[in-house]
Short mmCIF file of C-alpha atoms and ligand atoms in Angstrom, two decimals:
data_model
loop_
_atom_site.label_atom_id
_atom_site.label_comp_id
_atom_site.label_asym_id
_atom_site.label_seq_id
_atom_site.Cartn_x
_atom_site.Cartn_y
_atom_site.Cartn_z
CA MET A 26 3.23 46.82 21.73
CA PHE A 27 3.27 43.02 21.55
CA LEU A 28 5.84 43.20 18.76
CA TYR A 29 8.05 45.52 20.81
CA SER A 30 7.89 43.20 23.85
CA LEU A 31 8.63 40.17 21.66
CA ALA A 32 11.51 42.00 19.99
CA ALA A 33 12.86 43.09 23.39
CA ALA A 34 12.61 39.51 24.71
CA MET A 35 14.62 38.35 21.70
CA GLY A 36 17.16 41.10 22.25
CA LEU A 37 16.31 42.82 18.94
CA ASN A 38 16.80 46.58 18.40
CA GLY A 39 14.96 49.04 16.07
CA PRO A 40 15.89 47.45 12.70
CA GLY A 41 15.37 44.04 14.31
CA THR A 42 11.79 44.96 15.21
CA THR A 43 11.11 46.08 11.64
CA LEU A 44 12.55 42.79 10.33
CA LEU A 45 10.35 40.83 12.73
CA PHE A 46 7.33 42.84 11.60
CA VAL A 47 8.08 42.12 7.91
CA LEU A 48 8.61 38.39 8.60
CA LEU A 49 5.35 38.09 10.53
CA SER A 50 3.50 39.95 7.78
CA VAL A 51 4.87 37.59 5.13
CA LEU A 52 3.84 34.60 7.24
CA PHE A 53 0.36 36.05 7.76
CA ILE A 54 -0.13 36.61 4.00
CA LYS A 55 1.07 33.03 3.31
CA TRP A 56 -1.33 31.71 5.94
CA PHE A 57 -4.22 33.78 4.56
CA LEU A 58 -3.64 32.59 0.99
CA LYS A 59 -3.39 28.95 2.07
CA HIS A 60 -6.62 29.13 4.06
CA LYS A 61 -8.39 30.54 1.00
CA GLN A 62 -7.56 27.42 -1.00
CA PRO A 63 -10.75 25.83 -2.38
CA TRP A 64 -9.82 22.35 -1.11
CA LYS A 65 -9.56 23.42 2.50
CA GLY A 66 -13.21 22.54 3.12
CA ARG A 67 -12.59 18.90 2.14
CA LEU A 68 -9.64 18.18 4.37
CA PRO A 69 -10.45 15.91 7.31
CA PRO A 70 -11.73 17.73 10.43
CA GLY A 71 -9.47 18.70 13.30
CA PRO A 72 -8.97 21.19 16.09
CA SER A 73 -9.43 24.80 15.05
CA ALA A 74 -6.16 26.51 14.28
CA LEU A 75 -4.86 30.00 15.06
CA PRO A 76 -3.66 32.21 12.21
CA ILE A 77 0.09 31.74 11.65
CA LEU A 78 0.53 29.63 14.80
CA GLY A 79 -1.70 26.78 13.61
CA ASN A 80 -2.21 24.16 16.35
CA LEU A 81 1.04 24.99 18.10
CA PHE A 82 -0.63 25.07 21.52
CA GLN A 83 -2.57 21.82 21.10
CA VAL A 84 0.53 19.74 20.40
CA ASP A 85 2.92 19.12 23.30
CA ARG A 86 6.34 19.72 21.80
CA ARG A 87 7.88 17.34 24.37
CA ALA A 88 5.62 14.42 23.37
CA PRO A 89 3.89 15.30 20.08
CA ASN A 90 2.87 11.68 19.41
CA LYS A 91 0.91 11.59 22.70
CA SER A 92 -0.94 14.79 21.81
CA LEU A 93 -1.80 13.39 18.38
CA MET A 94 -3.08 10.14 19.96
CA LYS A 95 -5.40 12.21 22.18
CA LEU A 96 -6.62 14.29 19.23
CA GLY A 97 -7.28 11.00 17.39
CA GLU A 98 -9.64 9.93 20.19
CA GLN A 99 -11.49 13.20 19.75
CA TYR A 100 -11.54 13.60 15.94
CA GLY A 101 -11.33 10.01 14.69
CA PRO A 102 -8.73 8.04 12.72
CA VAL A 103 -8.13 10.71 10.04
CA PHE A 104 -7.81 14.33 11.13
CA THR A 105 -6.02 17.54 10.22
CA ILE A 106 -3.69 19.67 12.32
CA TRP A 107 -1.90 22.81 11.22
CA LEU A 108 1.87 23.10 11.49
CA GLY A 109 2.06 26.87 11.43
CA SER A 110 0.37 27.61 8.12
CA CYS A 111 0.66 24.08 6.61
CA PRO A 112 -1.99 21.39 7.05
CA ALA A 113 -0.94 17.88 8.08
CA VAL A 114 -3.32 14.94 7.79
CA VAL A 115 -2.78 12.49 10.66
CA LEU A 116 -3.55 8.78 10.18
CA CYS A 117 -4.39 7.14 13.47
CA GLY A 118 -4.84 3.44 14.25
CA HIS A 119 -4.06 0.19 12.43
CA GLU A 120 -6.89 0.39 9.84
CA ALA A 121 -6.24 3.94 8.63
CA VAL A 122 -2.44 3.49 8.52
CA ALA A 123 -2.66 0.14 6.68
CA GLU A 124 -5.31 1.41 4.26
CA ALA A 125 -3.13 4.38 3.30
CA LEU A 126 0.40 2.92 3.34
CA ILE A 127 -0.36 -0.60 2.09
CA GLU A 128 -3.68 -0.68 0.17
CA ARG A 129 -3.12 2.79 -1.35
CA GLY A 130 0.66 2.39 -1.22
CA HIS A 131 1.50 4.28 -4.39
CA ASP A 132 -0.72 7.28 -3.58
CA PHE A 133 0.81 7.67 -0.09
CA SER A 134 4.42 6.91 -1.00
CA GLY A 135 5.62 10.51 -1.30
CA ARG A 136 7.97 12.07 1.21
CA TYR A 137 6.87 15.37 2.74
CA VAL A 138 10.11 17.20 3.31
CA LEU A 139 9.95 19.09 6.60
CA PRO A 140 11.70 22.50 6.54
CA VAL A 141 14.61 21.19 8.61
CA PHE A 142 15.27 18.37 6.12
CA ARG A 143 14.74 20.73 3.18
CA LYS A 144 17.52 22.89 4.57
CA LEU A 145 19.72 19.85 5.27
CA ALA A 146 19.31 17.54 2.26
CA ASN A 147 17.38 19.70 -0.20
CA GLY A 148 15.52 16.73 -1.73
CA LEU A 149 18.70 14.69 -2.34
CA GLY A 150 19.48 11.11 -1.24
CA ILE A 151 16.78 8.52 -0.41
CA ALA A 152 14.97 9.69 2.69
CA SER A 153 14.20 13.23 1.47
CA SER A 154 13.61 12.58 -2.22
CA ASN A 155 10.56 11.87 -4.35
CA GLY A 156 9.58 10.63 -7.80
CA GLU A 157 12.11 9.11 -10.18
CA ARG A 158 15.09 10.15 -8.02
CA TRP A 159 13.72 8.30 -4.99
CA LYS A 160 12.77 5.18 -7.01
CA GLN A 161 16.18 4.88 -8.64
CA LEU A 162 18.24 5.60 -5.52
CA ARG A 163 16.16 3.30 -3.32
CA ARG A 164 16.28 0.43 -5.82
CA PHE A 165 20.03 0.85 -6.35
CA THR A 166 20.72 1.09 -2.60
CA LEU A 167 18.68 -1.99 -1.73
CA SER A 168 20.22 -4.14 -4.45
CA THR A 169 23.79 -2.94 -3.74
CA LEU A 170 23.46 -3.52 -0.01
CA LYS A 171 22.04 -6.98 -0.73
CA ASN A 172 24.97 -7.73 -3.05
CA PHE A 173 27.30 -6.85 -0.22
CA GLY A 174 25.47 -9.29 1.97
CA MET A 175 22.70 -7.35 3.75
CA GLY A 176 20.44 -10.02 5.26
CA LYS A 177 22.95 -12.75 4.28
CA LYS A 178 25.83 -14.77 5.73
CA SER A 179 28.62 -12.29 4.96
CA VAL A 180 26.94 -9.47 6.89
CA GLU A 181 26.07 -11.94 9.63
CA GLN A 182 29.77 -12.69 9.92
CA ARG A 183 30.56 -8.96 10.12
CA ASN A 184 27.91 -8.58 12.85
CA LEU A 185 29.38 -11.46 14.82
CA GLU A 186 32.88 -9.98 14.66
CA GLU A 187 31.61 -6.56 15.70
CA ALA A 188 29.63 -8.09 18.58
CA GLN A 189 32.92 -9.61 19.78
CA PHE A 190 34.66 -6.22 19.61
CA LEU A 191 31.80 -4.88 21.71
CA VAL A 192 32.12 -7.64 24.32
CA THR A 193 35.91 -7.10 24.51
CA ALA A 194 35.52 -3.32 24.86
CA ILE A 195 33.08 -3.84 27.74
CA ARG A 196 35.34 -6.46 29.39
CA ASN A 197 38.25 -4.00 29.17
CA LYS A 198 36.33 -1.67 31.46
CA LYS A 199 37.16 -4.22 34.20
CA ASP A 200 33.91 -4.48 36.18
CA THR A 201 33.45 -0.75 36.59
CA SER A 202 29.97 0.56 35.88
CA LEU A 203 29.40 2.18 32.51
CA SER A 204 26.84 3.75 30.27
CA PRO A 205 26.99 1.53 27.17
CA ASN A 206 25.57 4.13 24.75
CA PHE A 207 28.85 5.19 23.26
CA LEU A 208 30.09 1.63 22.60
CA LEU A 209 26.73 0.55 21.18
CA ARG A 210 26.81 3.50 18.79
CA CYS A 211 30.34 2.61 17.64
CA ALA A 212 29.35 -1.01 17.04
CA SER A 213 26.16 -0.17 15.08
CA SER A 214 27.94 2.50 13.07
CA ASN A 215 30.72 0.06 12.18
CA ILE A 216 28.21 -2.24 10.45
CA ILE A 217 27.19 0.63 8.16
CA CYS A 218 30.87 1.63 7.78
CA SER A 219 31.70 -1.89 6.55
CA LEU A 220 28.97 -1.74 3.91
CA VAL A 221 29.53 1.85 2.81
CA PHE A 222 33.30 2.37 3.30
CA GLY A 223 34.37 -1.28 3.15
CA ASP A 224 36.01 -1.14 6.57
CA ARG A 225 35.35 -0.68 10.28
CA PHE A 226 36.96 1.82 12.65
CA ASP A 227 38.67 1.25 15.96
CA TYR A 228 36.51 2.44 18.90
CA GLU A 229 39.33 4.84 19.81
CA ASP A 230 39.82 6.35 16.36
CA LYS A 231 39.39 10.11 16.91
CA ARG A 232 37.73 10.81 13.53
CA PHE A 233 35.25 7.98 14.04
CA LEU A 234 34.39 9.22 17.53
CA THR A 235 33.71 12.71 16.22
CA LEU A 236 31.54 11.26 13.43
CA THR A 237 29.39 9.12 15.74
CA GLU A 238 29.16 11.88 18.35
CA MET A 239 27.84 14.34 15.76
CA ILE A 240 25.27 11.82 14.48
CA SER A 241 24.06 11.26 18.02
CA GLU A 242 23.90 14.96 18.81
CA ASN A 243 21.90 15.58 15.64
CA MET A 244 19.42 12.85 16.56
CA ARG A 245 18.90 14.52 19.96
CA VAL A 246 18.43 17.96 18.42
CA LEU A 247 16.06 16.58 15.76
CA SER A 248 13.99 14.86 18.44
CA GLY A 249 13.84 17.91 20.72
CA PRO A 250 11.11 20.58 20.93
CA TRP A 251 13.21 23.28 19.26
CA ILE A 252 13.15 21.58 15.87
CA GLN A 253 9.37 21.34 15.97
CA LEU A 254 9.35 25.10 16.43
CA TYR A 255 11.81 25.35 13.53
CA ASN A 256 9.51 23.25 11.32
CA ASN A 257 6.63 25.61 12.11
CA PHE A 258 8.54 28.86 11.61
CA PRO A 259 11.73 28.19 9.63
CA THR A 260 11.95 31.68 8.15
CA ILE A 261 12.03 33.31 11.58
CA LEU A 262 14.24 30.73 13.29
CA ASP A 263 16.82 30.93 10.52
CA PHE A 264 17.59 34.39 11.90
CA LEU A 265 17.84 33.29 15.51
CA PRO A 266 20.48 31.39 17.46
CA GLY A 267 19.57 27.98 18.91
CA PRO A 268 20.25 24.23 18.73
CA HIS A 269 19.26 24.17 15.04
CA LYS A 270 22.47 26.08 14.25
CA LYS A 271 24.50 23.28 15.86
CA LEU A 272 22.55 20.74 13.79
CA PHE A 273 23.46 22.53 10.55
CA ARG A 274 27.12 22.93 11.60
CA ASN A 275 27.37 19.22 12.47
CA SER A 276 25.78 18.33 9.16
CA ALA A 277 28.37 20.43 7.28
CA ASP A 278 31.19 18.65 9.17
CA LEU A 279 29.66 15.24 8.44
CA GLN A 280 29.41 16.13 4.75
CA ASN A 281 33.11 17.08 4.79
CA PHE A 282 33.99 13.72 6.30
CA MET A 283 31.86 11.83 3.74
CA ASN A 284 33.35 13.87 0.88
CA GLN A 285 36.86 12.90 2.02
CA MET A 286 35.83 9.25 2.02
CA ILE A 287 34.35 9.59 -1.49
CA GLN A 288 37.54 11.28 -2.72
CA SER A 289 39.81 8.55 -1.33
CA HIS A 290 37.56 5.91 -2.94
CA LYS A 291 37.83 7.71 -6.29
CA GLU A 292 41.61 7.65 -6.04
CA SER A 293 41.82 3.92 -5.33
CA LEU A 294 38.83 2.67 -7.37
CA GLN A 295 39.27 -0.54 -9.37
CA LYS A 296 36.17 -0.94 -11.49
CA ASP A 297 36.37 -4.75 -11.68
CA VAL A 298 36.48 -5.23 -7.93
CA PRO A 299 34.09 -2.84 -6.20
CA ARG A 300 34.82 -2.94 -2.49
CA ASP A 301 31.72 -1.31 -1.07
CA PHE A 302 28.66 0.90 -1.63
CA ILE A 303 30.69 3.99 -2.56
CA ASP A 304 32.65 2.09 -5.23
CA CYS A 305 29.41 0.75 -6.77
CA PHE A 306 27.88 4.21 -6.85
CA LEU A 307 31.02 5.69 -8.46
CA ILE A 308 30.91 2.98 -11.14
CA LYS A 309 27.23 3.73 -11.80
CA MET A 310 28.07 7.45 -12.01
CA GLU A 311 30.63 6.73 -14.69
CA GLU A 312 28.22 4.49 -16.63
CA GLU A 313 25.65 7.27 -16.66
CA GLN A 314 27.99 10.23 -17.12
CA HIS A 315 26.56 11.08 -20.56
CA LYS A 316 22.94 10.80 -19.47
CA HIS A 317 21.84 14.38 -18.91
CA ASP A 318 19.14 13.57 -16.32
CA SER A 319 21.03 10.86 -14.43
CA GLU A 320 20.32 10.62 -10.69
CA PHE A 321 23.75 9.06 -10.15
CA ILE A 322 25.58 12.26 -9.38
CA HIS A 323 27.97 13.26 -6.62
CA MET A 324 25.39 15.06 -4.45
CA ASN A 325 23.04 12.05 -4.48
CA LEU A 326 25.94 9.79 -3.48
CA LEU A 327 26.80 12.14 -0.64
CA TRP A 328 23.24 12.34 0.69
CA THR A 329 22.50 8.64 0.22
CA ILE A 330 25.44 7.73 2.43
CA MET A 331 24.50 10.51 4.87
CA ASP A 332 21.00 8.91 5.05
CA LEU A 333 22.41 5.41 5.58
CA PHE A 334 24.65 6.63 8.39
CA PHE A 335 22.07 8.68 10.13
CA ALA A 336 19.18 6.22 9.72
CA GLY A 337 21.35 3.17 10.37
CA THR A 338 23.47 4.19 13.35
CA GLU A 339 21.26 5.90 15.89
CA THR A 340 18.14 3.79 15.34
CA THR A 341 19.80 0.45 16.08
CA SER A 342 22.06 1.66 18.86
CA THR A 343 19.22 3.53 20.60
CA THR A 344 17.07 0.38 20.42
CA LEU A 345 19.90 -1.63 22.02
CA GLN A 346 20.29 1.05 24.68
CA TRP A 347 16.56 0.75 25.48
CA ALA A 348 16.77 -3.06 25.48
CA ILE A 349 19.59 -3.10 28.04
CA GLN A 350 17.69 -0.67 30.22
CA ILE A 351 14.44 -2.66 30.06
CA LEU A 352 16.20 -5.98 30.74
CA ALA A 353 17.99 -4.43 33.71
CA LYS A 354 14.66 -3.22 35.05
CA TYR A 355 13.05 -6.65 34.62
CA PRO A 356 15.68 -9.19 35.79
CA GLN A 357 13.18 -12.06 35.48
CA VAL A 358 12.87 -11.38 31.72
CA GLN A 359 16.66 -11.25 31.45
CA GLU A 360 16.97 -14.58 33.29
CA LYS A 361 14.56 -16.24 30.85
CA ILE A 362 16.69 -15.08 27.90
CA HIS A 363 19.82 -16.35 29.67
CA SER A 364 18.18 -19.76 30.04
CA GLU A 365 17.13 -19.82 26.38
CA ILE A 366 20.68 -18.92 25.29
CA ASP A 367 22.14 -21.62 27.56
CA GLU A 368 19.73 -24.20 26.16
CA VAL A 369 19.94 -23.35 22.44
CA VAL A 370 23.44 -21.90 22.00
CA GLY A 371 25.42 -22.93 25.07
CA SER A 372 28.70 -21.23 25.92
CA CYS A 373 31.11 -22.85 23.43
CA ARG A 374 29.95 -21.04 20.30
CA ARG A 375 28.45 -17.68 19.44
CA PRO A 376 24.73 -17.17 18.59
CA THR A 377 23.86 -17.10 14.87
CA VAL A 378 20.80 -15.90 12.97
CA GLU A 379 19.67 -19.54 12.56
CA ASP A 380 19.28 -19.79 16.33
CA ARG A 381 16.49 -17.21 16.28
CA ALA A 382 13.92 -19.77 15.09
CA ASN A 383 14.65 -21.83 18.23
CA MET A 384 14.60 -18.85 20.58
CA PRO A 385 10.96 -17.66 20.56
CA TYR A 386 11.19 -15.94 23.94
CA THR A 387 14.23 -13.85 22.94
CA ASP A 388 12.60 -13.01 19.61
CA ALA A 389 9.41 -11.96 21.39
CA VAL A 390 11.36 -9.75 23.82
CA ILE A 391 13.18 -7.96 20.98
CA HIS A 392 9.88 -7.34 19.16
CA GLU A 393 8.28 -6.16 22.38
CA VAL A 394 11.18 -3.78 23.07
CA GLN A 395 10.65 -2.29 19.62
CA ARG A 396 6.89 -2.07 20.08
CA TYR A 397 7.10 -0.63 23.57
CA ILE A 398 9.76 2.00 22.87
CA ASP A 399 8.02 3.13 19.67
CA LEU A 400 11.31 4.53 18.38
CA VAL A 401 10.02 6.60 15.44
CA PRO A 402 6.51 7.37 16.71
CA MET A 403 5.30 9.52 13.82
CA SER A 404 7.35 7.73 11.15
CA LEU A 405 8.96 10.17 8.73
CA PRO A 406 6.26 12.38 7.23
CA HIS A 407 4.72 11.22 3.97
CA THR A 408 2.82 13.06 1.29
CA VAL A 409 0.33 12.06 -1.36
CA THR A 410 1.71 11.76 -4.90
CA ARG A 411 -1.54 13.16 -6.46
CA ASP A 412 -4.84 14.63 -5.23
CA VAL A 413 -6.32 11.73 -3.28
CA GLU A 414 -9.87 10.93 -2.15
CA PHE A 415 -9.55 9.14 1.18
CA ARG A 416 -12.46 8.13 3.37
CA GLY A 417 -14.63 10.85 1.85
CA TYR A 418 -12.03 13.61 2.23
CA LEU A 419 -9.81 15.22 -0.38
CA ILE A 420 -6.08 15.31 0.38
CA PRO A 421 -4.36 17.55 -2.19
CA LYS A 422 -1.07 16.44 -3.75
CA GLY A 423 1.85 17.60 -1.61
CA THR A 424 -0.05 17.73 1.72
CA CYS A 425 1.88 16.46 4.72
CA VAL A 426 0.59 13.07 5.92
CA VAL A 427 1.64 11.72 9.33
CA PRO A 428 1.27 7.93 9.75
CA LEU A 429 1.05 7.84 13.54
CA LEU A 430 2.95 4.58 14.15
CA SER A 431 2.43 5.04 17.91
CA SER A 432 -1.29 4.58 17.44
CA VAL A 433 -0.67 1.16 15.82
CA LEU A 434 2.14 0.03 18.13
CA LYS A 435 0.11 1.08 21.18
CA GLY A 436 -3.42 0.57 19.83
CA THR A 437 -5.87 -0.61 22.49
CA SER A 438 -7.67 -3.07 20.19
CA GLN A 439 -4.48 -4.85 19.04
CA TRP A 440 -2.54 -5.33 22.24
CA GLU A 441 -3.58 -6.76 25.61
CA THR A 442 -1.60 -4.23 27.66
CA PRO A 443 -0.48 -1.59 25.14
CA GLU A 444 1.21 0.73 27.64
CA GLU A 445 3.11 -2.04 29.46
CA PHE A 446 6.22 -3.96 28.49
CA ASN A 447 4.83 -7.46 27.96
CA PRO A 448 6.70 -10.07 25.83
CA ASN A 449 3.49 -12.17 25.79
CA HIS A 450 2.25 -9.82 23.07
CA PHE A 451 4.43 -11.86 20.71
CA LEU A 452 3.92 -15.35 22.17
CA ASP A 453 1.03 -17.77 21.68
CA GLU A 454 -0.35 -20.03 24.41
CA ASN A 455 2.29 -22.68 23.58
CA GLY A 456 5.18 -20.24 23.93
CA HIS A 457 5.73 -20.05 20.15
CA PHE A 458 6.64 -16.74 18.55
CA LYS A 459 3.49 -14.98 17.29
CA LYS A 460 3.70 -12.37 14.49
CA SER A 461 1.50 -9.29 14.53
CA GLU A 462 0.36 -7.15 11.61
CA SER A 463 0.40 -4.20 13.99
CA PHE A 464 4.15 -4.45 14.48
CA VAL A 465 5.04 -1.40 12.38
CA ALA A 466 8.26 -0.26 14.06
CA PHE A 467 9.83 -0.12 10.58
CA SER A 468 6.67 1.49 9.10
CA ALA A 469 4.88 -0.20 6.16
CA GLY A 470 4.27 0.06 2.43
CA LYS A 471 6.53 1.45 -0.26
CA ARG A 472 8.60 3.62 2.09
CA ILE A 473 9.12 0.85 4.66
CA CYS A 474 12.59 1.06 6.21
CA PRO A 475 15.05 -0.44 3.69
CA GLY A 476 17.41 -1.33 6.57
CA GLU A 477 14.87 -3.58 8.33
CA SER A 478 16.60 -6.92 7.68
CA LEU A 479 19.99 -5.48 8.63
CA ALA A 480 18.60 -3.90 11.80
CA ARG A 481 16.81 -7.09 12.85
CA MET A 482 20.01 -9.09 12.39
CA GLU A 483 22.03 -6.56 14.37
CA LEU A 484 19.53 -6.40 17.23
CA PHE A 485 19.40 -10.18 17.58
CA LEU A 486 23.13 -10.87 17.27
CA PHE A 487 24.36 -7.96 19.40
CA LEU A 488 21.85 -8.57 22.16
CA THR A 489 22.26 -12.34 22.36
CA THR A 490 26.07 -12.10 22.21
CA LEU A 491 26.03 -9.54 25.03
CA LEU A 492 23.63 -11.65 27.10
CA GLN A 493 25.67 -14.78 26.50
CA SER A 494 28.62 -12.98 28.10
CA PHE A 495 27.04 -10.71 30.72
CA VAL A 496 24.31 -10.05 33.24
CA PHE A 497 23.09 -6.42 32.97
CA LYS A 498 22.79 -4.99 36.47
CA PRO A 499 21.86 -1.35 37.06
CA VAL A 500 23.88 0.76 39.48
CA ILE A 501 20.65 1.97 41.11
CA ASP A 502 17.84 -0.31 42.38
CA HIS A 503 16.27 -1.92 39.30
CA LYS A 504 12.81 -0.79 40.39
CA GLU A 505 13.90 2.83 40.15
CA ILE A 506 14.80 2.66 36.48
CA ASP A 507 12.43 4.92 34.60
CA ILE A 508 11.61 3.42 31.22
CA SER A 509 9.64 6.42 29.99
CA PRO A 510 11.32 8.53 27.27
CA ALA A 511 13.79 11.29 28.10
CA ILE A 512 13.18 12.99 24.74
CA SER A 513 10.35 12.37 22.35
CA GLY A 514 10.05 13.88 18.88
CA LEU A 515 11.31 12.47 15.60
CA ALA A 516 12.74 9.62 17.72
CA VAL A 517 12.23 8.54 21.31
CA VAL A 518 15.44 8.70 23.34
CA PRO A 519 15.81 6.88 26.71
CA ASN A 520 17.18 8.18 30.00
CA ASP A 521 20.87 7.58 30.55
CA TYR A 522 21.84 5.02 33.22
CA GLU A 523 25.00 3.22 34.21
CA PHE A 524 25.17 -0.57 34.46
CA TYR A 525 27.52 -3.25 35.70
CA PHE A 526 28.19 -5.82 33.01
CA ILE A 527 28.85 -8.86 35.18
CA SER A 528 30.61 -11.73 33.38
CA ARG A 529 28.61 -14.96 33.32
C1 HEM B 15 15.87 -0.41 14.80
C2 HEM B 15 16.28 0.10 13.68
C3 HEM B 15 15.47 0.90 12.70
C4 HEM B 15 14.19 1.40 12.79
C5 HEM B 15 13.20 1.26 13.96
C6 HEM B 15 13.91 2.11 11.56
C7 HEM B 15 12.71 2.73 11.27
C8 HEM B 15 12.47 3.46 10.12
C9 HEM B 15 11.24 4.16 9.85
C10 HEM B 15 10.01 4.19 10.75
C11 HEM B 15 11.39 4.77 8.64
C12 HEM B 15 10.36 5.66 7.93
C13 HEM B 15 9.58 4.87 6.92
C14 HEM B 15 8.48 5.69 6.26
O1 HEM B 15 8.76 6.73 5.69
O2 HEM B 15 7.30 5.28 6.34
C15 HEM B 15 12.71 4.45 8.14
C16 HEM B 15 13.23 4.90 6.94
C17 HEM B 15 14.51 4.65 6.51
N1 HEM B 15 15.44 3.83 7.13
FE1 HEM B 15 15.20 2.84 8.86
N2 HEM B 15 15.02 2.04 10.75
C18 HEM B 15 15.99 1.31 11.40
C19 HEM B 15 17.24 0.96 10.91
C20 HEM B 15 17.75 1.33 9.68
C21 HEM B 15 19.03 0.90 9.14
C22 HEM B 15 20.00 -0.06 9.83
C23 HEM B 15 19.18 1.54 7.94
C24 HEM B 15 20.34 1.45 6.97
C25 HEM B 15 20.69 0.45 6.30
C26 HEM B 15 17.98 2.34 7.71
C27 HEM B 15 17.76 3.13 6.60
C28 HEM B 15 16.59 3.83 6.36
C29 HEM B 15 16.39 4.70 5.20
C30 HEM B 15 17.42 4.98 4.10
C31 HEM B 15 15.08 5.20 5.29
C32 HEM B 15 14.37 6.11 4.28
C33 HEM B 15 13.57 5.24 3.32
C34 HEM B 15 12.81 5.98 2.23
O3 HEM B 15 12.55 7.18 2.39
O4 HEM B 15 12.47 5.35 1.20
N3 HEM B 15 17.14 2.18 8.78
N4 HEM B 15 13.35 3.64 9.05
#
């Protein structure tokens, strides 16, 4: 009866009901076999799970990190939840996360590939790969990006130019109010474009706009509740319509775009003068063309640049979007940054990375924005690279491990007012910048974000250049700005507001 009602609700007919029955039976058998595994008894404790559905009803799909924080209070710093029929060990709080990701870095350095990413990247590229493939691609990517100036003067110069394009684009709007999201996304994406494609795009280039729009849409879909359902029941959802279909279509279009870029690089490649990341990868592919197990193959190039675009565009631009919103809500914080800019930089030259050391308040605000917004609250899921004994429990190789970054960034023992935006978290009593080991916005250990230095440079230069030129004033009363998340899942997305960018 239940099956018939469910089938009717989904608009399925007779054969559809049979298909649903078969799928549910397969899932039940999988669940049953998994729960019979001998190691189950040694996983950390956690809330009891329903057959097939796991802990679906204990985790709020609109704010999963909050639910996990609450479960952590109940079950302790290491507990297990069930994603459908798969166990996931959650690490909660500074000590457990640091012990796993840093002290036992190698053991916890695996990537657990969620069903949605399995369908998208199929273990290719950096973010979704493991073992030798991951080591080689990550090492190559980091050293190539460094050679092209990541964290150095040449990329700083590129950032400064792009910040100027951003200021001009905002000025061209001629004092009308605007939502800056689109322009921020173009500017952040252009930094990755320069490193990967060797060039930037105009903010009105149609192909570029489609590219950045699709990346943004995918981030929203990936952070929404539907994808969590997909990750629990991929086999069923693959048969159903929904936002996941849009995600896969966008991904196919993005791959087409990247393939065109790779092809045009192949046609104009000069091996002695590599222009960018793609050229370097193509050269490496040629060097290793006779090695039968080489990781430097077309599909890994494609997915490495897909990873760099996705991880490098939305993260930085969403953080900037949050920063503008928070500074518009707290004009007194904005005024203090304006004063620091006036004192240290003045108005005759642009801010540079060297200025950061003399701008502790601005530095503290940027760190606090990142802490407060908690952009990637559950990190990307990890796995253990072998059977691991951890705090008296046994975590079998391949089990999903969730380092709950939220629990470190908002931990009650580390921060004075964890749930409030408070730049003093990063300032000592003399107003000097104060580092914190619990600042894990970029995660920690062997999988730590490889774009950290680039992102930090971008955040500082874009924000200070914008604040040197403008006052951010919301269209509505600043007190009414709601700085709680609009969407919370893989990433935390802010509400959308319009602002006046008033020239200073
Ligand atoms: C504010 C900006 C950013 C934040 C908050 C951020 C945060 C993160 C986090 C939390 C992870 C997961 C680490 C883990 O698995 O434990 C990650 C991974 C990654 N990030 Fe970032 N990221 C940012 C910017 C960037 C940029 C600009 C790039 C590109 C250059 C980038 C490239 C990557 C890649 C490729 C991975 C996968 C690493 C791996 O699996 O080994 N990220 N990032």
